[in-house]
Amino acid sequence: MYKAFTPTAVEDALRDLESRTLARLSGDFARLVYLASTRDYNSGRYEHDGLNFRFTKEVAEEALKAAHREVFVSLALSTLKDLVAELQQYIRSGCAQPAELLASWTDSEAYRVLPPAQDDPLTVKLFMSNVKIALAIVERSWRAGPPGRDPLCASQLPPPAQ
């Protein structure tokens, strides 16, 4: 267990997070959702039992914060085509009710909790706008699928447009 809060300890914790946790998630959108969920919405602090066990709480929090920002910026600055593909992959990878997720996210804008706190306001606005557009594209492609598709099966989302 690392006792000191040093850049090396944070880098080690970040590598641990990436290899043990984030690598198992399918795509950057899934990683962003996961990392955002490690943040307590009341305090803004990040928690991860596995990292807290291996590293200090402070080191674990800094690693989570850095990973969250890195994935967020990557998605926020990606092309709309890539964001649509990431969103489709996220829905395919584990959502039991894709139509419900799409409706919920479109209506309640649940994706607003995904950016890191105090990030660049322009980057956050760009991300929010692009996610809103990506949701509309994915929802439209979901509804326009070929007849005979099971709307409850996420694995049958159409592939991203080429």
mmCIF file of N, CA and C in Angstrom, residues 15 20 64 87 148 161:
data_model
loop_
_atom_site.group_PDB
_atom_site.id
_atom_site.type_symbol
_atom_site.label_atom_id
_atom_site.label_comp_id
_atom_site.label_asym_id
_atom_site.label_seq_id
_atom_site.Cartn_x
_atom_site.Cartn_y
_atom_site.Cartn_z
ATOM 1 N N ARG A 15 -2.691 3.689 -13.369
ATOM 2 C CA ARG A 15 -2.420 2.462 -14.147
ATOM 3 C C ARG A 15 -3.223 1.280 -13.598
ATOM 4 N N ARG A 20 -7.181 -2.771 -14.192
ATOM 5 C CA ARG A 20 -8.081 -3.661 -13.444
ATOM 6 C C ARG A 20 -9.564 -3.349 -13.644
ATOM 7 N N LEU A 64 -8.767 8.801 -9.829
ATOM 8 C CA LEU A 64 -10.128 8.795 -10.377
ATOM 9 C C LEU A 64 -10.450 10.116 -11.055
ATOM 10 N N LEU A 87 -21.779 5.913 -28.055
ATOM 11 C CA LEU A 87 -23.080 5.805 -27.399
ATOM 12 C C LEU A 87 -23.769 4.502 -27.786
ATOM 13 N N GLY A 148 -39.015 -7.026 -37.506
ATOM 14 C CA GLY A 148 -38.698 -8.313 -36.894
ATOM 15 C C GLY A 148 -37.628 -8.224 -35.834
ATOM 16 N N ALA A 161 -23.252 4.296 -38.793
ATOM 17 C CA ALA A 161 -23.197 4.580 -40.226
ATOM 18 C C ALA A 161 -21.754 4.771 -40.645
#
